[in-house]
Every structure is written in C-alpha cells, then in structure tokens.
Tab-separated table of C-alpha atoms and ligand atoms in Angstrom:
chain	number	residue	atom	x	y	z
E	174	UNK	CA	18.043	141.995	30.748
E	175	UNK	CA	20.241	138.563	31.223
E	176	UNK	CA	23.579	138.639	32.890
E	177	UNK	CA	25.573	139.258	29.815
E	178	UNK	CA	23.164	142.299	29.000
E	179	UNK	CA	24.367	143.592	32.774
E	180	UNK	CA	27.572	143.244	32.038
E	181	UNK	CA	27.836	145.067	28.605
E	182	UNK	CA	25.856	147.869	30.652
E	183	UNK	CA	28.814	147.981	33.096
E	184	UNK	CA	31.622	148.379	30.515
E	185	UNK	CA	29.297	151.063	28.613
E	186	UNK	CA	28.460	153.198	31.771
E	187	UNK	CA	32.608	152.544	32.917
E	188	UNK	CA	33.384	154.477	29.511
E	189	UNK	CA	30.807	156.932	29.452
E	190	UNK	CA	31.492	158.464	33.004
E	191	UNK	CA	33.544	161.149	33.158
E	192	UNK	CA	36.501	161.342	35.930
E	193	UNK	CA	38.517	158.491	35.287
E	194	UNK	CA	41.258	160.692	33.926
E	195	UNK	CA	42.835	163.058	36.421
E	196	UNK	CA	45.769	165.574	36.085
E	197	UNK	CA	47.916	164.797	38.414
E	198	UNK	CA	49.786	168.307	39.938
E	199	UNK	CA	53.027	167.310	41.170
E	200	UNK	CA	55.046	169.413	43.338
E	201	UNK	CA	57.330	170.533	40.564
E	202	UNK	CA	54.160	172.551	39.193
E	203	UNK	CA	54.180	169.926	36.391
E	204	UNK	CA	50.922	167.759	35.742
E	205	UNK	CA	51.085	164.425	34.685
E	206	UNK	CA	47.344	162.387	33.252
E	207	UNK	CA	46.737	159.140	35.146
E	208	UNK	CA	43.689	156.824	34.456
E	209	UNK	CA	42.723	156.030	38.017
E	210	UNK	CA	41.131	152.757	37.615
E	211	UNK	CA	40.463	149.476	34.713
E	212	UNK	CA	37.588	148.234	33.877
E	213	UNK	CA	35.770	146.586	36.393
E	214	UNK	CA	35.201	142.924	37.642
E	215	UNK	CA	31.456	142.102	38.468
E	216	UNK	CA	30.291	139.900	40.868
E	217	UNK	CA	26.575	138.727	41.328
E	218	UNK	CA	24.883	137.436	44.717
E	219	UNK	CA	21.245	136.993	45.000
E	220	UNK	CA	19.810	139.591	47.556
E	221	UNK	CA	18.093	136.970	49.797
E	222	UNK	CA	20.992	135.510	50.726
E	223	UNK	CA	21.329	133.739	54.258
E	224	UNK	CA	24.579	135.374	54.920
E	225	UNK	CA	23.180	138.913	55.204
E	226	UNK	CA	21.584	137.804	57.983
E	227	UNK	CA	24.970	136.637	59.270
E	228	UNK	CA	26.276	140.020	58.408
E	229	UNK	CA	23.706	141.604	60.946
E	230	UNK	CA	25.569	139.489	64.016
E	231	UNK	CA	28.607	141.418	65.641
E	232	UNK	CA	31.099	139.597	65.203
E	233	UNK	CA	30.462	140.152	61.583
E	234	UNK	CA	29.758	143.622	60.483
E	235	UNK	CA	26.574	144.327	63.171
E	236	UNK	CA	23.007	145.033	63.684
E	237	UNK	CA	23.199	148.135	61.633
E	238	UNK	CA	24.423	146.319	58.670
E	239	UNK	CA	20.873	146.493	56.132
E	240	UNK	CA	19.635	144.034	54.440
E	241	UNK	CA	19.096	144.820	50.403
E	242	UNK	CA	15.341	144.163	51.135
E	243	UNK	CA	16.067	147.166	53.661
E	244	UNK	CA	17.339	148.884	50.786
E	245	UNK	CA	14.874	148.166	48.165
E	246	UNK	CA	12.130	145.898	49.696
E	247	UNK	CA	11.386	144.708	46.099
E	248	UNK	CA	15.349	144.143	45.748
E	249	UNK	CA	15.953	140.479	43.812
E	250	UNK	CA	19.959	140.981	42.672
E	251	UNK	CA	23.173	142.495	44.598
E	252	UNK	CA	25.764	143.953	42.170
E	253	UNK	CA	29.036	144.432	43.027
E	254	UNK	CA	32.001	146.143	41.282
E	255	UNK	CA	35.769	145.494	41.449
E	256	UNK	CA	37.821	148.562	40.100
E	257	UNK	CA	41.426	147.955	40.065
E	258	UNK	CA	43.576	150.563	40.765
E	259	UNK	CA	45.736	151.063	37.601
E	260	UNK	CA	49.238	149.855	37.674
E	261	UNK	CA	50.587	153.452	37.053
E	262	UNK	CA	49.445	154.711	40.433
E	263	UNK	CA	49.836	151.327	42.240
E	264	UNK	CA	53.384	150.903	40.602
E	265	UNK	CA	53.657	155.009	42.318
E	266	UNK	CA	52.697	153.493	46.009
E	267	UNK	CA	55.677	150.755	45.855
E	268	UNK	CA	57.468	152.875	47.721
E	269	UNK	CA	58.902	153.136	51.529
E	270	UNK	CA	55.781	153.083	53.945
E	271	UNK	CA	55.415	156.988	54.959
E	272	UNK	CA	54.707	158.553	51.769
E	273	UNK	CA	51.737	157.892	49.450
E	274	UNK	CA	51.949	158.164	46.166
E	275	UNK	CA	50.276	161.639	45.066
E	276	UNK	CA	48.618	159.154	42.325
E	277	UNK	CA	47.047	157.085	45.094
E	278	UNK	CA	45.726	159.857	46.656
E	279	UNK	CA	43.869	161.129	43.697
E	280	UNK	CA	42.689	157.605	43.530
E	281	UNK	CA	41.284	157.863	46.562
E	282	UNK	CA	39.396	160.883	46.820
E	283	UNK	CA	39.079	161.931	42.669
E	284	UNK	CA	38.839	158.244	42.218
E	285	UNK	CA	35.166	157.993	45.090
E	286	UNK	CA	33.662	160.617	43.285
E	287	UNK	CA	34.492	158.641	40.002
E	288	UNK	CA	32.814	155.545	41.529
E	289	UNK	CA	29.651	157.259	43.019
E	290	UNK	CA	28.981	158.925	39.413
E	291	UNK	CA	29.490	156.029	38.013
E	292	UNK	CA	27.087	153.969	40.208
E	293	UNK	CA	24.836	156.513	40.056
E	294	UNK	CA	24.188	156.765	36.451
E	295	UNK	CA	24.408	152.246	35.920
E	296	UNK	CA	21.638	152.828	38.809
E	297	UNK	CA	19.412	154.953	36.625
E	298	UNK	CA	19.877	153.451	33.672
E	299	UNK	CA	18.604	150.381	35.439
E	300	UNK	CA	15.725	152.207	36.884
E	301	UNK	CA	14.799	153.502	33.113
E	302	UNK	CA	15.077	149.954	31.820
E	303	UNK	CA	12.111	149.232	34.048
E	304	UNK	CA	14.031	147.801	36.914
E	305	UNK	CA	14.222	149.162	40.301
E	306	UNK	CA	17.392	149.961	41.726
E	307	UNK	CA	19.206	151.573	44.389
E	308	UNK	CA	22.664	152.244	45.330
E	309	UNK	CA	23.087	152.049	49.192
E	310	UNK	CA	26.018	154.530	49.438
E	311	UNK	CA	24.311	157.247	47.406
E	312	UNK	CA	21.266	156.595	49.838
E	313	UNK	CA	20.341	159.672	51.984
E	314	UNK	CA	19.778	156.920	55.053
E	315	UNK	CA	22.857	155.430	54.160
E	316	UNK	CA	25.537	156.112	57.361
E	317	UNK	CA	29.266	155.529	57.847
E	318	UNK	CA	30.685	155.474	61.234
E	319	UNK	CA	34.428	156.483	62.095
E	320	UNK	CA	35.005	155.732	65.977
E	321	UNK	CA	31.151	156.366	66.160
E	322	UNK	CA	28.633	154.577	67.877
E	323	UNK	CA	26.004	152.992	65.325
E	324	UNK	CA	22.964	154.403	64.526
E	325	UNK	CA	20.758	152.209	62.207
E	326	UNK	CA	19.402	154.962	60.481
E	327	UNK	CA	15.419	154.997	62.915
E	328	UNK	CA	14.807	156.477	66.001
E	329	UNK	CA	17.498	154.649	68.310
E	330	UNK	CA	20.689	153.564	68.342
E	331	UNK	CA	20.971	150.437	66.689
E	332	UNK	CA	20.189	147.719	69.674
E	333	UNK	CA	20.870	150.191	71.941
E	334	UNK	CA	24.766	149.617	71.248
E	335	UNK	CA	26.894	151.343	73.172
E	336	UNK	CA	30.593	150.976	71.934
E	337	UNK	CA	31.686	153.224	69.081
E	338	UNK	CA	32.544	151.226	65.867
E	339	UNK	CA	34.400	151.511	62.790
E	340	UNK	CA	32.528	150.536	59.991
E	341	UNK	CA	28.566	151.307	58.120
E	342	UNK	CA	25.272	150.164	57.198
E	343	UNK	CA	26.384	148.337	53.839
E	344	UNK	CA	30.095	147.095	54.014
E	345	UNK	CA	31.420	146.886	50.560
E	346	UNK	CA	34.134	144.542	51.157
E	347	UNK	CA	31.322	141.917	52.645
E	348	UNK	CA	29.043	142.457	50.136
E	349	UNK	CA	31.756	142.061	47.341
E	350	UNK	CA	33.006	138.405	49.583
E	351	UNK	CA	28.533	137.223	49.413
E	352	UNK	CA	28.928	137.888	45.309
E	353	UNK	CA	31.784	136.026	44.131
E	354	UNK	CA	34.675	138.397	44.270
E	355	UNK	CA	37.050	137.853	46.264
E	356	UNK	CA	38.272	136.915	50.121
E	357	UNK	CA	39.287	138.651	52.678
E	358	UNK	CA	43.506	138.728	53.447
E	359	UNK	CA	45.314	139.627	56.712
E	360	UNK	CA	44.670	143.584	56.073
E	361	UNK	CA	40.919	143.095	56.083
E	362	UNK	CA	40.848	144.193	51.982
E	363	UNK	CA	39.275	141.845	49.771
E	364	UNK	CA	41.975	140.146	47.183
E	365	UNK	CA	40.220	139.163	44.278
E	366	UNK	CA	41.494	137.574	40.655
E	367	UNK	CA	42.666	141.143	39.990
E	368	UNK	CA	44.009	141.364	43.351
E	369	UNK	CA	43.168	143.615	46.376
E	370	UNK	CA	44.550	147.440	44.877
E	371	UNK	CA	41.455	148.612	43.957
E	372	UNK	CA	37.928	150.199	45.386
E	373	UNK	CA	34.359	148.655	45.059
E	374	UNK	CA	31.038	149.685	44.353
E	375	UNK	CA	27.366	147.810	44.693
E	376	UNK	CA	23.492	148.414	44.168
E	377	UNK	CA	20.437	146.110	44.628
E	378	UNK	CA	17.924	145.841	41.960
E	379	UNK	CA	14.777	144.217	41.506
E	380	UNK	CA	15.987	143.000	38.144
E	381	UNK	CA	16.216	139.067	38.600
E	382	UNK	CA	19.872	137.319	37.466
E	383	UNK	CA	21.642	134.131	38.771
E	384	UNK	CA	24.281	134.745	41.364
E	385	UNK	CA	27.685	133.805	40.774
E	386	UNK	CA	29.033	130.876	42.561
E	387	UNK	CA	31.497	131.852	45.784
E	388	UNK	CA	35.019	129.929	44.202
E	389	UNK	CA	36.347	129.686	47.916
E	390	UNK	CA	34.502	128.587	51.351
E	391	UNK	CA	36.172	130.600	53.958
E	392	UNK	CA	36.450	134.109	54.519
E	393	UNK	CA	40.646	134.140	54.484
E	394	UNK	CA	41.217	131.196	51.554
E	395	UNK	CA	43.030	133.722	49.484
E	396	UNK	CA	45.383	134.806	51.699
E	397	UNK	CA	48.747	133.423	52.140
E	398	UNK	CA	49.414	134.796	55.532
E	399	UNK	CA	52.797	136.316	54.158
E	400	UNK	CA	52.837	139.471	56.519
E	401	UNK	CA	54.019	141.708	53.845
E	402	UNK	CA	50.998	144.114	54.634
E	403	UNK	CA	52.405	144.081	58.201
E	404	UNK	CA	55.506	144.806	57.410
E	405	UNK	CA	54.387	147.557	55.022
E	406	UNK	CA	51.915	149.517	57.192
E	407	UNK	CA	53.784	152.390	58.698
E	408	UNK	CA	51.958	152.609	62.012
E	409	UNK	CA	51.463	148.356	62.725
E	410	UNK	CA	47.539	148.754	62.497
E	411	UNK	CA	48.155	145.448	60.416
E	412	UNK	CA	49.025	141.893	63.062
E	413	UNK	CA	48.921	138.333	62.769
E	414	UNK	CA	45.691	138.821	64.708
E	415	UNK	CA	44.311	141.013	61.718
E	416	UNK	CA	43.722	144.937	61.444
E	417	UNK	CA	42.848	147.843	64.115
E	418	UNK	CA	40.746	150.471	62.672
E	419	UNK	CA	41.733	153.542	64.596
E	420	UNK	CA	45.452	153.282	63.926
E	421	UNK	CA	44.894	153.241	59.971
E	422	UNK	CA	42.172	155.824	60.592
E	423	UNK	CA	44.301	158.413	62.912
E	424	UNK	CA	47.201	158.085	59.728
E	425	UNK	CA	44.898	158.864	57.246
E	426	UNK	CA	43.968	162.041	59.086
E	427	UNK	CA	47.376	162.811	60.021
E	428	UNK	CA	47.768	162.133	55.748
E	429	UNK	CA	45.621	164.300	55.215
E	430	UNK	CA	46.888	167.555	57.603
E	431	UNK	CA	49.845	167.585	54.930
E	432	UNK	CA	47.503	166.924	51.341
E	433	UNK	CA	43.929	168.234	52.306
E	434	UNK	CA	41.857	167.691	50.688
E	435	UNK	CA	43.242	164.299	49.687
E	436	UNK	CA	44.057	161.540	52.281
E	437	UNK	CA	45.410	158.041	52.002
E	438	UNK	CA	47.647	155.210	52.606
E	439	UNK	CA	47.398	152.122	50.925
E	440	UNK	CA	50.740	150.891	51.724
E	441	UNK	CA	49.171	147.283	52.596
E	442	UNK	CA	47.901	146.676	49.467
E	443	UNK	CA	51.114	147.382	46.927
E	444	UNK	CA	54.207	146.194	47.328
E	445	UNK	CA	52.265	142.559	48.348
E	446	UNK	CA	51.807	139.788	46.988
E	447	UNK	CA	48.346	140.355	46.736
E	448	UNK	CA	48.757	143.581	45.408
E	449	UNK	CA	47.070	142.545	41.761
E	450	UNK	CA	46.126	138.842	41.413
E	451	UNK	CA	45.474	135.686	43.939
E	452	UNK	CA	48.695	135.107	45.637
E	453	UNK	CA	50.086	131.256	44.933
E	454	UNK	CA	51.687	129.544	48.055
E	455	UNK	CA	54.603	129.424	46.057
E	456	UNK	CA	55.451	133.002	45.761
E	457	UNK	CA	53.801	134.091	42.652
E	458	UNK	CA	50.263	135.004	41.936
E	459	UNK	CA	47.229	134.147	39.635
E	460	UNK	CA	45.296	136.569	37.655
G	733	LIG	S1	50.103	140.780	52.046
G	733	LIG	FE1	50.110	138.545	52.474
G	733	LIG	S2	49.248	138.386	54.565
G	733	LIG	FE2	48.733	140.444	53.824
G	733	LIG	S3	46.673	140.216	52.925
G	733	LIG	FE3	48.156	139.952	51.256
G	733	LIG	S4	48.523	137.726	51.127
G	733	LIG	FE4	47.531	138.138	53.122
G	734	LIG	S1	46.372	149.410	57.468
G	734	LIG	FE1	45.966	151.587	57.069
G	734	LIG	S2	47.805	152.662	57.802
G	734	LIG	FE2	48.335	150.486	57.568
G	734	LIG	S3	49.193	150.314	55.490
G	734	LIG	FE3	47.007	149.832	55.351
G	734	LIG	S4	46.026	151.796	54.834
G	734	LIG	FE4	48.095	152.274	55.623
C-alpha cells in the first residue's frame, strides 16, 4: 500500500464507523443530531525517528513515554489523525467560559469512543492487508496518568520516579507535532491547518511509507501568543508561562459532578484565534 492507498483507507474506515452521529438530549427533553467530527487530516512520521528519543527526556513527555518499536518492535510508520471538531458543536462552545456546550461534551466522551472504534477497525484492516499494526491507546499495557506517579508499564516505576505526573506512555499531541501536523500554542493543544478544536488518534505499523515533512522548526511556531486561551479558561490553568494540568483537570471533574457521565471544557480552544486554522500575525487565520 503507498501513501495515497493509506489515505483512501482513512476516509473509507472515517465513513464506515458508526458513532459519528449523536442525538444530542437537551434539557428541554428535545434532541437535536450533531456530527461530532470532519474528516480527518493525516500526518506521517517515520517510527525511528530521533525525536522519540527526545520524547523519553523529562522535560519532554518522560521516561515512560514508548517508543513505537516498544509498541510494535517490527513498527516502520507512525500514523496520526487530526479530527476536527465540527463547527456546529465548536460554534456551541463560543460561549462565556463556565458552561460547555452540551455538544462539546458529547464530543468528548461519545466522540473517544468514536475515535477508538475507528482506530481500531483502520488497525485491523491494516493487520489483514498483511501489515502489522498496533494502536497504542487500545493497548492493554498502554497507561494514562492523572496526578499519578508513572509506571512504565514493567515491574518498577519508571526510573524510579517519584513525583506524580500528568500525562501517558504515548502523548498524542507529540506524536501528532513528530508527523507533520501541527505545533503546539500557549494552551499546550496542537493547532494544525484545521486548527486546534479537534481530538487525535495514532497507530504504528510495519507497513513502510515516507514521512511527511515537519512545515515549522519549533515546537510554538504556530502560535501567536494572543492570550485569548488565557483569557478564556475559567479557572487560569492557561499563563504566559504555558498550562497547569491539575487546574484544567480538577474543572473537568468538577464538569463532570453536574453532566456524569460526560465531562469537558474546551473553552481554550473556541472562541481563539486558533480555534480552526493557523492563526496569521495579523489577526486572521489560514486554513
Ligand atoms: S489562543 Fe492565541 S495564545 Fe492561545 S494557543 Fe491559540 S494562538 Fe496561542
Ligand atoms: S485549560 Fe482546561 S480548564 Fe482551561 S479552558 Fe482549557 S480545557 Fe478549560
């Protein structure tokens, strides 16, 4: 399979999956449809890479942070995914900073079980084509930690680290910055050409493609440094010094005490300029 091949495969299993399409049960008792996310914007990186190893340092993601050899030791490719959030439920977000949108929430929690069906199944169908493939969040050693200390998935704790940490063993956002896809902005989300209102998947595969070229150097060049997204977060996890997990993470729980099961927030990422294309110095923004 060449790239193009991939990429017709991505658009097929994007159509195919079902979940994309919630009802949406408003507090009126009506219900309103809402397509949760467009089609998706690939991004290819090759999976021996010399920045994963800089993603094992701490000041980057950590020691925990695998490798896709780690993954797949016969892993060749890294594909990551893009879904932008659709501009009916990010147009619903625009709102003051308190209260999400009930459309973002679905997003959020209808919308991940969207994304791991859907990398589940472009998995397989890679597998049955012959190629090995795996996809590290639906991995049973896969581990996210919330105010946790790290474990890297063997015996010990990984390097014997002792602080607790915000973050996992295959960060999306980094991987999606190593193929092509965007940088990351003040908030810590990636913006890409579609902007940053959206969610990402990834797998490695032992199928064999060219990885894209990285259309910035540095790890901020898309962001403008507006401080919208500080000005929108409701509880100032968001500073000219960058983002503070626990804040954002003790709102989303407090979120979710009113919608269980839903949670979320997402008030840095609408209402900005980089809401849904590259913010331009001048104001406006690319797509
Ligand atoms: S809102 Fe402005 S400062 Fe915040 S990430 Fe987007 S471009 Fe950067
Ligand atoms: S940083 Fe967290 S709490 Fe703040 S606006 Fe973004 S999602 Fe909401």
């Amino acid at each position: 399979m060449e790239y193009r091949g991939l990429e017709e495969l991505v658009r097929k299993v994007f159509y195919e999956t079902e979940g994309n399409h919630v009802m949406v049960e408003k507090e009126d008792g009506t219900a309103v449809r809402l397509q949760m996310f467009e089609e998706p914007l690939m991004g290819i990186g090759s999976a021996e890479d010399p920045m994963f190893l800089d993603y094992k340092k701490l000041e980057a993601v950590g020691p925990w942070h695998r490798s896709p050899a780690q993954w797949l030791p016969e892993a060749k490719t890294v594909v990551s995914l893009f879904f932008p959030i659709s501009e009916e439920a990010r147009k619903s977000n625009r709102t003051e900073p308190k209260t999400p949108s009930l459309e973002w929430l679905y997003c959020r929690i209808e919308g991940n079980e969207f994304l791991r069906s859907f990398i589940g199944r472009l998995r397989d169908y890679l597998r049955e084509a012959g190629y090995p493939a795996c996809a590290p969040a639906l991995d049973e050693r896969f581990r996210a930690f919330m105010d946790q200390k790290p474990d890297n998935g063997e015996d010990t704790a990984a390097d014997g680290f002792a602080r607790t940490v915000y973050g996992s063993m295959w960060s999306e956002r980094h991987v999606a910055y190593l193929c092509g896809l965007g940088t990351f902005g003040l908030s810590k989300g990636i913006i890409t050409r579609k902007g940053m209102a959206g969610r990402f998947a990834s797998l490695v595969t032992a199928l064999e493609l060219p990885a894209d070229e990285r259309p910035y150097k540095g790890l901020y060049d898309y962001c403008i440094r507006c401080g919208e997204c500080i000005r929108r977060c409701p509880v100032r996890a968001i500073s000219e010094e960058g983002k503070e997990h626990k804040p954002c993470h003790d709102w989303l729980l407090h979120v979710k005490k009113e919608y269980a099961p839903r949670l979320g927030c997402g008030k840095c990422q609408t209402a900005v300029p980089c809401e849904s294309g590259i913010p331009l110095r001048n104001g406006s923004f690319s797509c």
